[in-house]
GROMACS .gro file of C-alpha atoms in nm:
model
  227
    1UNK     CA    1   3.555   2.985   4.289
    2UNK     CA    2   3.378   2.709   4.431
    3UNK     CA    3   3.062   2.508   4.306
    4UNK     CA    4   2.822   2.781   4.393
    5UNK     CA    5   2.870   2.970   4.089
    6UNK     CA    6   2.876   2.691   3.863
    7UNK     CA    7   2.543   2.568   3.996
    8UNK     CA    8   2.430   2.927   3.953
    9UNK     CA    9   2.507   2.946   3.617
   10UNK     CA   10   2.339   2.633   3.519
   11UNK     CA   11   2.056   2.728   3.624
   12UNK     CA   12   2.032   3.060   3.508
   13UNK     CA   13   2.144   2.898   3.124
   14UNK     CA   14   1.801   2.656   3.210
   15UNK     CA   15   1.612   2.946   3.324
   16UNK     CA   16   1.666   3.130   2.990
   17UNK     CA   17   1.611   2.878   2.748
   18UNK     CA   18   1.255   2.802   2.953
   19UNK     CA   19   1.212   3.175   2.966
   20UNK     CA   20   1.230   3.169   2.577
   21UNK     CA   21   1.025   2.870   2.530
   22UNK     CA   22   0.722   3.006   2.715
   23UNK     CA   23   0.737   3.343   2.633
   24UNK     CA   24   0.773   3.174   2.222
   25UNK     CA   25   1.016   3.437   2.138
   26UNK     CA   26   1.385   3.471   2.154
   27UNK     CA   27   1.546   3.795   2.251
   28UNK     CA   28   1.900   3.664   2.135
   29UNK     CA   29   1.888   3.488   1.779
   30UNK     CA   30   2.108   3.205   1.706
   31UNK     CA   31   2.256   3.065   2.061
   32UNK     CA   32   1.985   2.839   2.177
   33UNK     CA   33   2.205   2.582   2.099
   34UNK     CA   34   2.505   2.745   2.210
   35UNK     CA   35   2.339   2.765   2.548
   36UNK     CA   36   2.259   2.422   2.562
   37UNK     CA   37   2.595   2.320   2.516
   38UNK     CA   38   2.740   2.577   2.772
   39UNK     CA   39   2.508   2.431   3.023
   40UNK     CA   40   2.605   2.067   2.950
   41UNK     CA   41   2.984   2.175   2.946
   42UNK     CA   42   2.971   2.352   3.274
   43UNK     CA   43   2.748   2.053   3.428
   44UNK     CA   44   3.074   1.801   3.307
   45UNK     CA   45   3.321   2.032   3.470
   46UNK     CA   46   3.124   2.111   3.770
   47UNK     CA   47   3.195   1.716   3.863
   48UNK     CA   48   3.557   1.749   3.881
   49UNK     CA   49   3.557   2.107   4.053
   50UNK     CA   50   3.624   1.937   4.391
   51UNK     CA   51   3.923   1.755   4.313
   52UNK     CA   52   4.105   2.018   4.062
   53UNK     CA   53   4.028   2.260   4.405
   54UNK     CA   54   4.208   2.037   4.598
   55UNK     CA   55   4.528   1.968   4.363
   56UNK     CA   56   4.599   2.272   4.286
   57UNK     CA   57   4.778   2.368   4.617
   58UNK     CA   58   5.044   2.118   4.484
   59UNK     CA   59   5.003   2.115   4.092
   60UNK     CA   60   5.060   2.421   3.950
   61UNK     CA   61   4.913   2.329   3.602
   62UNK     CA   62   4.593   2.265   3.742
   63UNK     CA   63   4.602   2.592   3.924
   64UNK     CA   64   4.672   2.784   3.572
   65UNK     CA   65   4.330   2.569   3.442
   66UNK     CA   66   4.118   2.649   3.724
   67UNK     CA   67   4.240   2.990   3.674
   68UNK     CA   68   4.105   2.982   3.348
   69UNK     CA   69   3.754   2.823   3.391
   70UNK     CA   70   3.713   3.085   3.703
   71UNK     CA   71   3.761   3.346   3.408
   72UNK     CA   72   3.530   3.231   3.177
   73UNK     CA   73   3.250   3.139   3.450
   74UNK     CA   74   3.273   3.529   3.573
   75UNK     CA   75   3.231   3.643   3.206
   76UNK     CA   76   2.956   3.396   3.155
   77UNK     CA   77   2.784   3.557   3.447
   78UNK     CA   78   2.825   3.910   3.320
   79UNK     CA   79   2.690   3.804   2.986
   80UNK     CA   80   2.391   3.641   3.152
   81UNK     CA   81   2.348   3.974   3.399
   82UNK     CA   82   2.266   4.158   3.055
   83UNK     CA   83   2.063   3.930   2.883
   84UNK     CA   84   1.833   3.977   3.244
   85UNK     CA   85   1.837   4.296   3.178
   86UNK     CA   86   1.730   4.288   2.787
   87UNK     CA   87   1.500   4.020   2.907
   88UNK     CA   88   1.339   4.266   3.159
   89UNK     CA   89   1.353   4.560   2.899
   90UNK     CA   90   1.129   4.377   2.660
   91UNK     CA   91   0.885   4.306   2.937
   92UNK     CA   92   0.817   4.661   3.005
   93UNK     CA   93   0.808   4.731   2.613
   94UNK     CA   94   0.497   4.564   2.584
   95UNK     CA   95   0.344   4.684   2.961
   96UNK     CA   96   0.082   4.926   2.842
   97UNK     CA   97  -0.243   4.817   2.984
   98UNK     CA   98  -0.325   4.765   3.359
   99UNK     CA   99  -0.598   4.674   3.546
  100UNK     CA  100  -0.786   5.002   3.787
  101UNK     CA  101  -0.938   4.895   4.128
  102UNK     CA  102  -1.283   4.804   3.970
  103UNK     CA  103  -1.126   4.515   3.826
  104UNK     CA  104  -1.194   4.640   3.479
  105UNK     CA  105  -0.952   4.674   3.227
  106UNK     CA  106  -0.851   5.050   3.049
  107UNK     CA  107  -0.607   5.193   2.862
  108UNK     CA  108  -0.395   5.445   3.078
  109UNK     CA  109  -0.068   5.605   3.014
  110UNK     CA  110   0.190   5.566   3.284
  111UNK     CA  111   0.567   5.591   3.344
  112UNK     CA  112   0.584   5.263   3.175
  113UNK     CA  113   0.431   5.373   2.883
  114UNK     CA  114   0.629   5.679   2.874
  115UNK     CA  115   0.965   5.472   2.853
  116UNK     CA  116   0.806   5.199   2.651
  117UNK     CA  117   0.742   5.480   2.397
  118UNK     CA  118   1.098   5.635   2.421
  119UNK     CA  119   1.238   5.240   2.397
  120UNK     CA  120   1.050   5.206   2.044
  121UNK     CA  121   1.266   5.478   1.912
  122UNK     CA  122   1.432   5.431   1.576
  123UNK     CA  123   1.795   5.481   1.816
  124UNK     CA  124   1.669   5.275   2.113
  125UNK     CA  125   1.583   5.032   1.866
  126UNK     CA  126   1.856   4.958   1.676
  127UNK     CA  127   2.104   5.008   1.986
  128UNK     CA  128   1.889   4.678   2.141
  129UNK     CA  129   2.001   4.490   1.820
  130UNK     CA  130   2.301   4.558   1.842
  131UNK     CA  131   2.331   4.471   2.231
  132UNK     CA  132   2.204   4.143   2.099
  133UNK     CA  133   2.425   4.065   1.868
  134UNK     CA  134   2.675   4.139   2.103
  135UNK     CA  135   2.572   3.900   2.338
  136UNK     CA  136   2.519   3.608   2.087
  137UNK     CA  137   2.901   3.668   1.991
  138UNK     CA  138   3.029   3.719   2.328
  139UNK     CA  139   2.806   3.343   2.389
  140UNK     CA  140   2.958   3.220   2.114
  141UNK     CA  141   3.325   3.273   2.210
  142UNK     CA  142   3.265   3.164   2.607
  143UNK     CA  143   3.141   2.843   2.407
  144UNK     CA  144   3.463   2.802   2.251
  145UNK     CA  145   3.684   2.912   2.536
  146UNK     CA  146   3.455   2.609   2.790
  147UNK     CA  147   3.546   2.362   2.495
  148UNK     CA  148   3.880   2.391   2.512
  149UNK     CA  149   3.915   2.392   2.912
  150UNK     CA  150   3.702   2.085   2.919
  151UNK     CA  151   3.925   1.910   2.671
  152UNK     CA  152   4.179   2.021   2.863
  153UNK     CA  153   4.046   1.872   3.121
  154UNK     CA  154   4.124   1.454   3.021
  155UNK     CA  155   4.506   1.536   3.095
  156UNK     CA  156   4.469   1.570   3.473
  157UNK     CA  157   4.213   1.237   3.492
  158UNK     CA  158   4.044   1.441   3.762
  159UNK     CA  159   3.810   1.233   4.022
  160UNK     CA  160   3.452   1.289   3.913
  161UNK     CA  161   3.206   1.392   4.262
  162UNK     CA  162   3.057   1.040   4.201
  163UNK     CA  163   3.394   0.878   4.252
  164UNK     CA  164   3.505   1.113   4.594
  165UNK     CA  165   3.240   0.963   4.709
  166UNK     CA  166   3.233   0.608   4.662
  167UNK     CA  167   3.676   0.600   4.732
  168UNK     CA  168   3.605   0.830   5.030
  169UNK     CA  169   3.849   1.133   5.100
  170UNK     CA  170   4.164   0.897   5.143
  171UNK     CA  171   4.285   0.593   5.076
  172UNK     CA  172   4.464   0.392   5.332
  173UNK     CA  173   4.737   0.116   5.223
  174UNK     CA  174   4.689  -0.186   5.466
  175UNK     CA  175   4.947  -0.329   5.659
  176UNK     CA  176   5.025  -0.638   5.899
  177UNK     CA  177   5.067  -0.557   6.247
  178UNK     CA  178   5.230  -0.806   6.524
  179UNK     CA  179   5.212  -0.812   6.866
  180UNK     CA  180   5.441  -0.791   7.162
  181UNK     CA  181   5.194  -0.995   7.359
  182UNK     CA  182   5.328  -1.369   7.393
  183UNK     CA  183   5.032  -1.632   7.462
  184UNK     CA  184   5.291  -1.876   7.622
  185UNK     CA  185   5.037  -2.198   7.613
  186UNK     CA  186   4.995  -2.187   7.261
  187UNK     CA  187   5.403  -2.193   7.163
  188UNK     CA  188   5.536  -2.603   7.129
  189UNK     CA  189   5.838  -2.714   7.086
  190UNK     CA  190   6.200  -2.705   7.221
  191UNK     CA  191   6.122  -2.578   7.616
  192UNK     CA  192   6.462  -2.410   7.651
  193UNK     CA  193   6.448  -2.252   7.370
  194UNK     CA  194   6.134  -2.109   7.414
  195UNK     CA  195   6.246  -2.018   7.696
  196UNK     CA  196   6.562  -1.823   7.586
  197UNK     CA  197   6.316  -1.657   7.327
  198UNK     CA  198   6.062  -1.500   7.585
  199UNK     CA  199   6.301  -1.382   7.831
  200UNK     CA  200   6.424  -1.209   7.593
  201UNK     CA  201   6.137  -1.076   7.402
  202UNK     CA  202   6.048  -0.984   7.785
  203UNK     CA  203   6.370  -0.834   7.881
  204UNK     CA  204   6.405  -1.153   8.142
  205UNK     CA  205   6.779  -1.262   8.235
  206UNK     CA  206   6.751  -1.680   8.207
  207UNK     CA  207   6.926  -1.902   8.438
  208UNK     CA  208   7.096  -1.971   8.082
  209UNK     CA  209   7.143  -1.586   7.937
  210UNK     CA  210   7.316  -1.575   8.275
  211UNK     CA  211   7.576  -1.812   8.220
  212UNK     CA  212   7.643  -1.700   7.870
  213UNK     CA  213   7.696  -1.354   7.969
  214UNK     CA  214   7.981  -1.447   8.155
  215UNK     CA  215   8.194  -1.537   7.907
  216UNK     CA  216   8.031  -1.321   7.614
  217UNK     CA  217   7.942  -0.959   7.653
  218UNK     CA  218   7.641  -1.006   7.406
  219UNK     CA  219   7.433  -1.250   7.308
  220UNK     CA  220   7.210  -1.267   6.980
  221UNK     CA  221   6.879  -1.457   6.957
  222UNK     CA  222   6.761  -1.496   6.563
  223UNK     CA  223   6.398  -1.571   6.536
  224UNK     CA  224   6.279  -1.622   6.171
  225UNK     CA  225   5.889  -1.637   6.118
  226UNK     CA  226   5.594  -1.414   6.090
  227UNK     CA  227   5.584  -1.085   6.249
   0.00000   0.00000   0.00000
């Protein structure tokens, strides 16, 4: 699904309730607040989008829940593609003037007009209601459906975006390294031991190792320390 159509549909949900606010008339009664919340809800989720995308090649429960938020984002979007189109409808309702090359201002009868007349209809009318209404219950029911993903949601204690980015994309466990490389000024102590210790750290028979080996066929060093 991605974070494209998330972002989309928050702004379009912004874009509407401006639309509504300007224009001081609402074309669907009774959701402004439903929209508001639907464009909080989807803001919320749209921070843990990332990381549900990312566990669900290996978590099959968070597959099944993005599976369910893609739903209800696509019918969100269908819902919002028609209230566009209502949107637009009542725009051309009330297109009945327009301006002639003079720059004066006259009454005139156009195709507008023509289907702004046929719109006002008693059947055109009370079809548009009911479109409304149909929207306001199909917002109404998304609503319900984005609640319950979202609390849904606190059972997978997704990474928020803000988090990604302040852990980075993985997190290393540190660990102590030695080194093969033997600084032999800075080792004190018993000489012939040492000795015995870097030859064989080196892989370098001793004048010693060499006498031992004749009368054992192995010989074990034990070094205890750091490393």
């Amino acid at each position: 699904m991605g974070d494209a159509l998330l972002s989309f549909l928050i702004h379009e949900l912004g874009s509407v309730i401006k639309h509504e606010i300007e224009q001081e008339v609402r074309f669907v009664v009774g959701v402004r607040k439903e929209i508001t919340k639907l464009k909080s809800t989807f803001l919320t989720l749209q921070a843990v989008l990332n990381d549900a995308e990312q566990r669900q090649m290996d978590e099959e429960s968070v597959k099944i829940w993005l599976a369910k938020l893609k739903l209800t984002a696509y019918e969100m979007e269908d819902v919002l593609d028609e209230w566009g189109t209502e949107i637009q409808r009542s725009r051309l309702e009330k297109l009945e003037f327009d301006e002639d090359e003079d720059g004066g201002t006259k009454t005139k009868r156009s195709q507008v007009t023509v289907l702004s007349s046929y719109l006002r209809s008693p059947f055109s009318y009370l079809k548009q209601v009911a479109l409304r209404r149909d929207i306001a219950s199909r917002i109404k029911k998304i609503l319900e459906i984005l609640e319950s993903i979202n609390n849904e949601r606190g059972q997978f204690k997704f990474n928020t975006s803000d988090q990604r980015a302040r852990e980075g994309p993985y997190t290393h466990e540190r660990k102590e390294t030695c080194s093969t490389i033997i600084d032999r000024p800075n080792i004190f102590g018993r000489e012939s031991d040492q000795e015995i210790i870097l030859n064989g750290l080196l892989g370098v028979e001793s004048s010693t190792d060499h006498m031992e080996n004749e009368t054992n066929d192995r010989c074990i060093i034990s070094i205890i320390g750091m490393g």
